[in-house]
Short mmCIF file of C-alpha atoms in Angstrom, two decimals:
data_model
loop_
_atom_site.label_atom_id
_atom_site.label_comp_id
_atom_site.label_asym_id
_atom_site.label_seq_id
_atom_site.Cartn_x
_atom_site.Cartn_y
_atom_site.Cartn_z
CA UNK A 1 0.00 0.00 0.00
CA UNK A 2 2.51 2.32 0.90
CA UNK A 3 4.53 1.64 -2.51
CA UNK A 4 0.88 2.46 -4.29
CA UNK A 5 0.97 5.90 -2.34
CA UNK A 6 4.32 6.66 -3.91
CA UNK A 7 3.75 6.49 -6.76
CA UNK A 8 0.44 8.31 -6.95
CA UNK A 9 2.70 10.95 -5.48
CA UNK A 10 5.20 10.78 -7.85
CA UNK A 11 2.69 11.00 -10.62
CA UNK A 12 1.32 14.07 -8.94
CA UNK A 13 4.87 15.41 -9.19
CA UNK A 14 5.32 14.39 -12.64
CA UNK A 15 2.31 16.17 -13.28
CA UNK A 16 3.23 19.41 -11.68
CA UNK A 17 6.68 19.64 -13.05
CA UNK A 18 5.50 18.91 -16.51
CA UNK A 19 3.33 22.21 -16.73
CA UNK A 20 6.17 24.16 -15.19
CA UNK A 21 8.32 22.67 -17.78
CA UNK A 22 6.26 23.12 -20.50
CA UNK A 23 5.66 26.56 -19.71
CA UNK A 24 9.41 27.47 -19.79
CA UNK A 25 10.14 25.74 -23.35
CA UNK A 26 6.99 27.16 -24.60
CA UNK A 27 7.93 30.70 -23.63
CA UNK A 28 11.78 30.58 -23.74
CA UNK A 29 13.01 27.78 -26.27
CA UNK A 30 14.26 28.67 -29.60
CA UNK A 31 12.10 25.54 -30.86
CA UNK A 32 9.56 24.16 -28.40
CA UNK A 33 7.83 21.77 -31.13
CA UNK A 34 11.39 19.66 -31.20
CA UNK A 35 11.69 20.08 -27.99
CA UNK A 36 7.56 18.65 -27.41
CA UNK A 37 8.94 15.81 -29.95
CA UNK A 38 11.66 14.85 -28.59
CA UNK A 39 9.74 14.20 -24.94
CA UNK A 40 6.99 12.59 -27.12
CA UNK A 41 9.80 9.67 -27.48
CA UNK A 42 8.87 9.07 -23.94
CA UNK A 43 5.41 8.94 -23.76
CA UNK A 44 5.48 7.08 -26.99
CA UNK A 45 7.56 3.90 -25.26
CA UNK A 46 5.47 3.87 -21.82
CA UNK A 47 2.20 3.84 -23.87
CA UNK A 48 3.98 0.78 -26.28
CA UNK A 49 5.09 -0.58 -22.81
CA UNK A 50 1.70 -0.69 -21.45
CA UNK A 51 0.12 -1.99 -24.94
CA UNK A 52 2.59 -4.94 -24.52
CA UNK A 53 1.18 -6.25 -21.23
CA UNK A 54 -2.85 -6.03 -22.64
CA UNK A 55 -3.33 -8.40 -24.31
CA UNK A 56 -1.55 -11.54 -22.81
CA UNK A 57 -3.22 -9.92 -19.05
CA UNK A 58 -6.67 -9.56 -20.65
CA UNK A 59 -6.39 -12.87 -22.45
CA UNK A 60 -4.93 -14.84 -19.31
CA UNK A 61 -7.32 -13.56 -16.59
CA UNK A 62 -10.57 -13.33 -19.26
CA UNK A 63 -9.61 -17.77 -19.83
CA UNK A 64 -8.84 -18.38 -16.45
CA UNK A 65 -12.10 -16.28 -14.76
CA UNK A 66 -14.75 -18.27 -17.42
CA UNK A 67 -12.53 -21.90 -17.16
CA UNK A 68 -12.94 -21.66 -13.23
CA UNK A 69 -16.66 -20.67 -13.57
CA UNK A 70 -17.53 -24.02 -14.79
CA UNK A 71 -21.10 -23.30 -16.11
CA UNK A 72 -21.88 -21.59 -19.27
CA UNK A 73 -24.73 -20.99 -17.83
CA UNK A 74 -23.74 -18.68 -14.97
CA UNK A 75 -21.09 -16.84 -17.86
CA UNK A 76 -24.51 -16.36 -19.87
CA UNK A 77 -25.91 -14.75 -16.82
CA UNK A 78 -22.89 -12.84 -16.16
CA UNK A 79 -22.54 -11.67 -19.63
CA UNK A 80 -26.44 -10.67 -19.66
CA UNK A 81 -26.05 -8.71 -16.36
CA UNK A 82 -22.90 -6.99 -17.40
CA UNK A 83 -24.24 -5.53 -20.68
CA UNK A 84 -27.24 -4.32 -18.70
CA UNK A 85 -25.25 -2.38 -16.98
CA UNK A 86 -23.62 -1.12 -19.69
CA UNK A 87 -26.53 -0.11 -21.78
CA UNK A 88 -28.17 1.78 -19.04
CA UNK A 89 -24.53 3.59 -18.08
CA UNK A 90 -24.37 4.43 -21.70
CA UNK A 91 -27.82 5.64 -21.89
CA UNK A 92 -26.91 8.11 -19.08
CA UNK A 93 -23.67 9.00 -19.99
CA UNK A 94 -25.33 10.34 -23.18
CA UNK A 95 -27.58 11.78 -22.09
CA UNK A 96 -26.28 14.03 -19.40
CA UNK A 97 -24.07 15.35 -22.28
CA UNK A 98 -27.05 16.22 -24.58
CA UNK A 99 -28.68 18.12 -21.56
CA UNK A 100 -25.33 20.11 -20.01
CA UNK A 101 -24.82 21.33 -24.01
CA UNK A 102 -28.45 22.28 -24.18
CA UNK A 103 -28.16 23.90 -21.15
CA UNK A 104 -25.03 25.52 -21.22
CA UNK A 105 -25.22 26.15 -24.97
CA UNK A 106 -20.94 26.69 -25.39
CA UNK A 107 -20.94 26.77 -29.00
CA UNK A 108 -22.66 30.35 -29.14
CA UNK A 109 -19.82 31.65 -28.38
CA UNK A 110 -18.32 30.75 -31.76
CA UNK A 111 -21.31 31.59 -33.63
CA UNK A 112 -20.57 33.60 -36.70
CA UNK A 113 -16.65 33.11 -36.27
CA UNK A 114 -16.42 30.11 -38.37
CA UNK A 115 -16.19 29.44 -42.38
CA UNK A 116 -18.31 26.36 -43.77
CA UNK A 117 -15.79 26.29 -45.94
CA UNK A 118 -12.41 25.63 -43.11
CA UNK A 119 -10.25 22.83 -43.86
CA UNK A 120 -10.48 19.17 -43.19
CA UNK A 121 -9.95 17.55 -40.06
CA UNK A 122 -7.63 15.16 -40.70
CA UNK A 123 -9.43 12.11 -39.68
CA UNK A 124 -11.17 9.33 -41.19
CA UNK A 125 -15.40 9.31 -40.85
CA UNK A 126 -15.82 5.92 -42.68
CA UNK A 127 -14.22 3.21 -40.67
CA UNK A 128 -17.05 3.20 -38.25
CA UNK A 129 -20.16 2.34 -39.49
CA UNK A 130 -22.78 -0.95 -37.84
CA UNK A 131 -21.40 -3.39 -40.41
CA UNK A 132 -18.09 -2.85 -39.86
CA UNK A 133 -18.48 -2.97 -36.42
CA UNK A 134 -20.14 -6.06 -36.05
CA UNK A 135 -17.56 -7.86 -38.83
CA UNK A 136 -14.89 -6.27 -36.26
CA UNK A 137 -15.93 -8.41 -33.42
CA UNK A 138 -14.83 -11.59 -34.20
CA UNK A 139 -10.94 -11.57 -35.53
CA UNK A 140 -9.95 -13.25 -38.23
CA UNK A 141 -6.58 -14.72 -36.69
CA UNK A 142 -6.24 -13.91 -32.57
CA UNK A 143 -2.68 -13.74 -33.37
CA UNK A 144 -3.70 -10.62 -35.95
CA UNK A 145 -5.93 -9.32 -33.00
CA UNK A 146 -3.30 -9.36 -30.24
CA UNK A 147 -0.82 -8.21 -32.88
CA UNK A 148 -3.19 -4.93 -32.73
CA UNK A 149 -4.60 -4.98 -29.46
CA UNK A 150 -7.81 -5.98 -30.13
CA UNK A 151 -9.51 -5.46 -26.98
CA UNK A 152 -12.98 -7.10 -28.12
CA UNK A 153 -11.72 -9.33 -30.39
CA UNK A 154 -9.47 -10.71 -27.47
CA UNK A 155 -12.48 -10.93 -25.24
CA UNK A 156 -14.83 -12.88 -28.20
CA UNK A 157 -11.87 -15.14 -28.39
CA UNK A 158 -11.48 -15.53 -24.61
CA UNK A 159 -15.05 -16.40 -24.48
CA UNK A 160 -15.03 -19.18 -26.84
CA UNK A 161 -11.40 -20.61 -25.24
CA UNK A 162 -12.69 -19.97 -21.99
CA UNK A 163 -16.09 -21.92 -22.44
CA UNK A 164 -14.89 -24.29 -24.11
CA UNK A 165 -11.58 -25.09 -21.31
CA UNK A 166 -14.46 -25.09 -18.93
CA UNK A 167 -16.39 -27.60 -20.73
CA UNK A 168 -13.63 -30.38 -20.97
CA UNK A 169 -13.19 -30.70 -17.27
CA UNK A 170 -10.17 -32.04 -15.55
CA UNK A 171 -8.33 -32.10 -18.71
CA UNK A 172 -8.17 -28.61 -19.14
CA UNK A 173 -6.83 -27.98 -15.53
CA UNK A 174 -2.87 -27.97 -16.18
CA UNK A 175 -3.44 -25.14 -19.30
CA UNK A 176 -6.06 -22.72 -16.91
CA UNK A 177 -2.83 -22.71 -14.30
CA UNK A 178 -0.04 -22.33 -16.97
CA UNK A 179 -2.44 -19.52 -18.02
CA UNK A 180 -3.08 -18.42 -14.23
CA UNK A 181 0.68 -18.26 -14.01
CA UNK A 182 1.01 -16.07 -17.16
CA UNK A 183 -1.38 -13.36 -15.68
CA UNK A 184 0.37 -13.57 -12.60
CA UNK A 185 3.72 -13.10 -14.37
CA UNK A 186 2.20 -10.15 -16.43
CA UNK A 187 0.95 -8.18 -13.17
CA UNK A 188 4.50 -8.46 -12.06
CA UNK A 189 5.45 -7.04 -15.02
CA UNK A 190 2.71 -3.81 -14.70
CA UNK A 191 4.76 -3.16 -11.47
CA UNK A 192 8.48 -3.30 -13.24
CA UNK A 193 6.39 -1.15 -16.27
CA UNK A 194 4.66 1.20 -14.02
CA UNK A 195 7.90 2.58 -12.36
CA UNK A 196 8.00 4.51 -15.77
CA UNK A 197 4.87 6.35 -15.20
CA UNK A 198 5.96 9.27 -13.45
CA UNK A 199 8.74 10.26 -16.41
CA UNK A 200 5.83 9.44 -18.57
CA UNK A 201 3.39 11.53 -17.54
CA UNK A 202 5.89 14.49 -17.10
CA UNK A 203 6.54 14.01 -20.48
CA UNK A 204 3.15 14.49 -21.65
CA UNK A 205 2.37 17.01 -20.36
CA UNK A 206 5.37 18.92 -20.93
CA UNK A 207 4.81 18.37 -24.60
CA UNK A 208 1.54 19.61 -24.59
CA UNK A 209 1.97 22.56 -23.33
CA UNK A 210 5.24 23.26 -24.81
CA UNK A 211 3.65 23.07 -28.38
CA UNK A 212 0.28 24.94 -27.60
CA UNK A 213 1.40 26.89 -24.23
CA UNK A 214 -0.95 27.64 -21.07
CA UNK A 215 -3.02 29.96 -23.86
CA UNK A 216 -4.87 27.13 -25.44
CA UNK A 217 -6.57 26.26 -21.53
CA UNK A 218 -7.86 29.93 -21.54
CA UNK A 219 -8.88 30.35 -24.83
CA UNK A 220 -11.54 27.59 -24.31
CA UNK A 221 -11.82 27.75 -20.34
CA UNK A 222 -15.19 28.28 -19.92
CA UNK A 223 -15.99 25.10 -23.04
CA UNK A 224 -13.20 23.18 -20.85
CA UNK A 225 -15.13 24.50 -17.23
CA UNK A 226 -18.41 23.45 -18.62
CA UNK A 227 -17.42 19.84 -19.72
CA UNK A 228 -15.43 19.05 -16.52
CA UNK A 229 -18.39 20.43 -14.80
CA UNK A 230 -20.53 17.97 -16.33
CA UNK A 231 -17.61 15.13 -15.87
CA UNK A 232 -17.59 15.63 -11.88
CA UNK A 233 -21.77 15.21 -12.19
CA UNK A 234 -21.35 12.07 -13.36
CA UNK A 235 -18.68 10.97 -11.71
CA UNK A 236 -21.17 12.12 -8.36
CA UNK A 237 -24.19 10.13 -10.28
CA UNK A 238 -21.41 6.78 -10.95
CA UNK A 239 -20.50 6.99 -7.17
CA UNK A 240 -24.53 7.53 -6.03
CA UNK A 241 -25.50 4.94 -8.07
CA UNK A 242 -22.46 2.33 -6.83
CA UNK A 243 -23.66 3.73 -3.23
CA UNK A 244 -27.26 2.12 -3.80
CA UNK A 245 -25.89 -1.66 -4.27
CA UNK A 246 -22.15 -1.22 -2.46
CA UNK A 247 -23.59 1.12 0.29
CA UNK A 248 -20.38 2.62 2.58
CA UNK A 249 -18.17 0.42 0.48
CA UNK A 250 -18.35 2.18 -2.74
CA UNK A 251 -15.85 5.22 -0.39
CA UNK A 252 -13.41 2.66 -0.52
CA UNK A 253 -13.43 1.53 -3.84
CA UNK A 254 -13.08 5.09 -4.64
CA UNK A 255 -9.82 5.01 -2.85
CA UNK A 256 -8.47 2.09 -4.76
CA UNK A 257 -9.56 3.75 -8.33
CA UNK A 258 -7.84 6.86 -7.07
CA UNK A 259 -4.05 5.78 -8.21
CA UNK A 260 -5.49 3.94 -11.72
CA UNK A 261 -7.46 7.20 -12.54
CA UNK A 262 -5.25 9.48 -12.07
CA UNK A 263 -2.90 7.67 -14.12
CA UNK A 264 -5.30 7.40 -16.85
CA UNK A 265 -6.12 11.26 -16.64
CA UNK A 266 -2.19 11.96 -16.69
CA UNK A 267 -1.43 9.94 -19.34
CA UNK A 268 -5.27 10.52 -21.55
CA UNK A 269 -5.36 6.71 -21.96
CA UNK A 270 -7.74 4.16 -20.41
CA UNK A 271 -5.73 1.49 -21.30
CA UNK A 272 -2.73 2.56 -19.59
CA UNK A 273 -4.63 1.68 -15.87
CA UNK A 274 -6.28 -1.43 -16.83
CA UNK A 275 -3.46 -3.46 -15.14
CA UNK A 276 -3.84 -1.40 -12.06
CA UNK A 277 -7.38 -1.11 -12.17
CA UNK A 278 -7.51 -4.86 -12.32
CA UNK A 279 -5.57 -4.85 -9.43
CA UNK A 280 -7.16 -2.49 -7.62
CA UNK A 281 -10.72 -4.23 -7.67
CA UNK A 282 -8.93 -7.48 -6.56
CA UNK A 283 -7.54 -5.43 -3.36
CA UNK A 284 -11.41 -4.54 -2.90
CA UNK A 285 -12.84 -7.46 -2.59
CA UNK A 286 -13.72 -8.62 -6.51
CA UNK A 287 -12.95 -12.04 -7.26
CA UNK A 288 -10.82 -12.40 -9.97
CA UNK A 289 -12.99 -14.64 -11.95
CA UNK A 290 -15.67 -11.76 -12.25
CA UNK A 291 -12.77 -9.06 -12.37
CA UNK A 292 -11.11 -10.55 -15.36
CA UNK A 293 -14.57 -11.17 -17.29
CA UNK A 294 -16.10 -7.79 -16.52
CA UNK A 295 -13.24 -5.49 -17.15
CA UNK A 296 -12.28 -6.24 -20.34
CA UNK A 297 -15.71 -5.79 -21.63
CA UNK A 298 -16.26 -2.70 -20.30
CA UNK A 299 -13.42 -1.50 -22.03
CA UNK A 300 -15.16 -2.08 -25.25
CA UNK A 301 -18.98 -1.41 -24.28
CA UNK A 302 -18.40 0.98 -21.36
CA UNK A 303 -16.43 4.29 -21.69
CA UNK A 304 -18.46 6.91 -20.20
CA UNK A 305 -16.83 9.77 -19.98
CA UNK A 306 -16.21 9.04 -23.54
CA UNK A 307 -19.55 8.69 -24.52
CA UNK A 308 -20.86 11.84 -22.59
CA UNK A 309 -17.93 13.63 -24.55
CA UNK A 310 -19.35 12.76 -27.88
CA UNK A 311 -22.91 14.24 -27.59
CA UNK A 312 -21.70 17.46 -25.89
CA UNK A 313 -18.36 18.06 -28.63
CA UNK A 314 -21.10 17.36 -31.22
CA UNK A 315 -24.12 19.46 -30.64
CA UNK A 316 -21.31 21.73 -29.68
CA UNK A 317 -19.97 22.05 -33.54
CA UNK A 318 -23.34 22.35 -34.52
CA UNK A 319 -24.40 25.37 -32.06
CA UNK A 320 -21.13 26.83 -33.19
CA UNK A 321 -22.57 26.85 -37.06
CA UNK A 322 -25.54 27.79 -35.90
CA UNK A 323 -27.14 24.77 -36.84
CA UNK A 324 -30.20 24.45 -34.73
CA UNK A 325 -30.67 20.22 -33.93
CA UNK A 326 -34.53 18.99 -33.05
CA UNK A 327 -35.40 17.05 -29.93
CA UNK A 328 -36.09 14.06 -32.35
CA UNK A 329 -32.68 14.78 -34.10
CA UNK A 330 -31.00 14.52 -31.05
CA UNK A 331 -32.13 11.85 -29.90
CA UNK A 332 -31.53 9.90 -33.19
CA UNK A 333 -28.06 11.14 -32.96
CA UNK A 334 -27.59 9.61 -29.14
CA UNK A 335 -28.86 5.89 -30.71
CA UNK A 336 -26.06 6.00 -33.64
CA UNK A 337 -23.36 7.62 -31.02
CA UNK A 338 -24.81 4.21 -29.02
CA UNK A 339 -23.57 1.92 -31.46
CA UNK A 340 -20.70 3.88 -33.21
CA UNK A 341 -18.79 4.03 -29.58
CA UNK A 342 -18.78 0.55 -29.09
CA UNK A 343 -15.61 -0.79 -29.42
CA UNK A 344 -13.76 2.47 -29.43
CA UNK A 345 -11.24 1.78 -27.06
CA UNK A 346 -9.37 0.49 -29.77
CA UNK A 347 -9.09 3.40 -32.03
CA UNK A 348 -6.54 6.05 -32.04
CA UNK A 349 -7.78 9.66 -31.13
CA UNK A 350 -11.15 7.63 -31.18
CA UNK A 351 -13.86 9.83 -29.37
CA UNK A 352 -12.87 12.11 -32.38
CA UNK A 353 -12.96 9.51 -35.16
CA UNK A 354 -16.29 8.86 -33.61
CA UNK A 355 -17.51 12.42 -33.52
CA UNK A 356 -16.49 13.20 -37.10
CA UNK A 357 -18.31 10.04 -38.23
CA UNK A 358 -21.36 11.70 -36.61
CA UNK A 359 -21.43 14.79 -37.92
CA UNK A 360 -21.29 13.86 -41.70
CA UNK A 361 -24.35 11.82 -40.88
CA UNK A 362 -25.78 14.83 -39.39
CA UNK A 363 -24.59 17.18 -42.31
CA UNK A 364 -22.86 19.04 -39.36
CA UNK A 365 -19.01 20.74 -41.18
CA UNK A 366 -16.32 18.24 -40.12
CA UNK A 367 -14.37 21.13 -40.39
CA UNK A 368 -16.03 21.87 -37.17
CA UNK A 369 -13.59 18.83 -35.40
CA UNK A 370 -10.58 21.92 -35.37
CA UNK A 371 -12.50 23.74 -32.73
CA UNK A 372 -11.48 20.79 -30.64
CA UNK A 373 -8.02 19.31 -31.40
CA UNK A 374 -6.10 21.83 -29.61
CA UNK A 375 -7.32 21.25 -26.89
CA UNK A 376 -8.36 17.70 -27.15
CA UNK A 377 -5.54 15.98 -25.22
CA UNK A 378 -7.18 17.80 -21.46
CA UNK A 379 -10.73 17.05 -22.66
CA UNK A 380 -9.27 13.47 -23.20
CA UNK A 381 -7.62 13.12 -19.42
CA UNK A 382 -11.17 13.61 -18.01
CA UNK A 383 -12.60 11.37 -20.02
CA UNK A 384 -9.86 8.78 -19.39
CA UNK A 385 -10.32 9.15 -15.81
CA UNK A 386 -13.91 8.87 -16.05
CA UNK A 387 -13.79 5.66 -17.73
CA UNK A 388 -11.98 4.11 -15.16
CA UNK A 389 -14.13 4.84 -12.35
CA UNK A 390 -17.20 3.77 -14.50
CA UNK A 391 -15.75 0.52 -14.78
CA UNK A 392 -14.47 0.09 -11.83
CA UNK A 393 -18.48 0.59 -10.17
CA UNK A 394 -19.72 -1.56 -13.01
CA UNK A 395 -17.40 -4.48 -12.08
CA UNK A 396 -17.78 -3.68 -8.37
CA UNK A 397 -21.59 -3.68 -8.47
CA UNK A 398 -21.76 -7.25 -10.78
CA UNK A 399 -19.32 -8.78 -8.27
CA UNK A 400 -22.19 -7.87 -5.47
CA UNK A 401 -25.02 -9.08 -7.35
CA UNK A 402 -23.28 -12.17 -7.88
CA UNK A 403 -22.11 -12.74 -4.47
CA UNK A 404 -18.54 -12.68 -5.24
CA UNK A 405 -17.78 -9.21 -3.49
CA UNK A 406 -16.14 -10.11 -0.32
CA UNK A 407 -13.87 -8.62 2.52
CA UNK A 408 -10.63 -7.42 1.30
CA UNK A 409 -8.68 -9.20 4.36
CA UNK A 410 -10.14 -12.55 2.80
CA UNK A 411 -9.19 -11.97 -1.17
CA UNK A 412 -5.34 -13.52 -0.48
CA UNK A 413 -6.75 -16.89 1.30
CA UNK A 414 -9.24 -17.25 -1.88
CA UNK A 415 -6.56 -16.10 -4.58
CA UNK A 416 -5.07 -19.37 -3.18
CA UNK A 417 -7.66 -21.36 -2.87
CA UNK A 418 -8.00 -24.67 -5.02
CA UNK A 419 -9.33 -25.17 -8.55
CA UNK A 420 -13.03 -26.11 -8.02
#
């Protein structure tokens, strides 16, 4: 515990040094984009660190969580509960960000400032569309899919492997512990990778502000106020609603999400805490079977603050053309936004691939995506952050409704316990 404390402090330092940094090159360097490139380098090999461990950790604890379940009927009813979750989580995630941009109506602002005619986004709008996404979920070679990082290709993989290990019985037992050893291995390897994320994190941010400077936070503070405003709201409705089924417990779960979000927010990327959010929920009380089938999934099917990000950039773009949107078109917009996110986590710069998608469907200017990009990489950090903690709750909450939630001072003496 006290190692975890250190280096949530460290990353807090990292942090704070980064935007003092940043703020010198940007202000007194003779070239502060080489100098934001060259500290790219760093980010660039902790993020290709942390990609390395994914997919043998998701692939290892997914197999090993459905093998030791035993029933396909009880993954079924898992799976079912799970995606409930989900669906309603994405439902509200949605559409708080519909009502705070209705409400707080930030692309006014704008109005009248920007050409129809401004250039292209660089960014493609076509690789997201309900066939491709369902052809996407199953992979044509796994090898391909880990290759890339599949996250839901992995898990429709895992499924199938999993099931099917469970389904032969004793024969299966000595390849579920060689692959309970391998995730084992792999979260000792997080710790040796996540002794990096300090220098990491001070290197992003450094960057960022070196090329755009402390200017490009108040030239679209109060857009940036309103949207973090609506982040903490749901973060307070993700925490109420975790309060109703994990009652005084949710406090600490809170506490163990703290180091894997802020990690996540440092470094804008979700999957850079999904080892430590793993073993974070573990420390809680989650059994690993349910942690290592519900995680991954949510990855895929459950990034909030994403989602709520997409509705409010997009009505956003179209306030700031002065395009007035209908209750009906809105709501039409949500349902495609509902399908187009799924998967996401995948996808590079992918709340924005998903947002330009939507507004050529909407005949909304893609040219409207430029408004955003500057400032993108702290809009992303908040939504990184929040995707954690929605997935934590969502994994915490399935845990209680199966039963499998117990006392943190007991999760060693069942890590060890037995096959069943």
């Amino acid at each position: 515990m006290q190692k975890k404390s250190r280096l949530t402090t460290y990353i807090l330092l990292g942090l704070g040094l980064g935007i003092i940094t940043g703020y010198f090159a940007h202000d007194h360097l003779a070239n502060p984009l080489g100098f934001a490139d060259t500290l790219s380098l760093v980010t660039t090999l902790f993020l290709r660190l942390i990609k390395m461990i994914i997919a043998p950790l998701v692939f290892s604890t997914l197999v090993v969580g459905i093998a030791r379940m035993g029933d396909a009927s009880e993954v079924g009813r898992i799976g079912i509960k799970t995606l409930g979750w989900f669906f309603l989580a994405s439902i509200m995630s949605l559409t708080l960000g519909l009502i705070l941009v209705n409400l707080f109506r930030p692309g006014d602002a704008l109005l009248g400032h920007m050409a129809a005619t401004a250039a292209k986004a660089d960014l493609a709008t076509s690789s997201l569309s309900l066939k491709d996404f369902v052809t996407h979920l199953v992979p044509s070679s796994i090898v391909d899919g880990m290759a890339k990082n599949e996250i839901l290709q992995i898990v429709i993989f895992s499924l199938f492997f999993g099931s099917a290990a469970a389904a032969i019985g004793p024969k299966a037992n000595v390849l579920v512990e060689a692959l309970d050893g391998v995730a084992h291995v792999m979260l000792k390897v997080t710790g040796y990778v996540m002794k990096f994320a300090p220098f990491a994190v001070f290197a992003a941010v450094a960057g960022v502000i070196a090329k755009s400077g402390l200017g490009v936070l108040s030239t679209y503070g109060v857009f940036m106020a309103e949207f973090y405003f609506g982040i903490a709201l749901l973060w307070a409705l993700l925490i109420f609603i975790g309060f109703l089924f994990l009652k005084g417990r949710v406090f600490d779960l809170m506490k163990e999400m703290r180091g894997p979000a802020l990690l996540a927010f440092s470094t804008a990327s979700s999957e850079a805490a999904y080892p430590k959010t793993l073993e974070g929920l573990e420390r809680f009380g989650v059994r690993n079977r349910i942690a290592a089938f519900v995680l991954p999934i949510g990855y895929s099917f459950n990034l909030d603050g994403s989602m709520m990000y997409c509705t409010f950039a997009t009505v956003f773009i179209a306030q700031a053309y002065g395009i007035e949107m209908s209750l009906g078109q809105q709501m039409t917009m949500m349902m495609v936004l509902m399908l187009t996110s799924k998967g996401m986590a995948g996808v590079p710069r992918a709340s924005l691939v998903v947002i330009a998608a939507t507004l050529s469907q909407f005949n909304i200017p893609e040219a409207g995506m430029l408004l955003l990009l500057g400032i993108d990489h702290f809009l992303d950090m908040a939504r990184s952050a929040t995707n954690v903690i929605g997935n934590g709750v969502a994994t915490a909450v399935v845990a209680k409704w199966e039963g499998e939630l117990v006392d943190p001072l007991k999760v060693e003496e069942l890590a060890e316990a037995p096959l069943p």
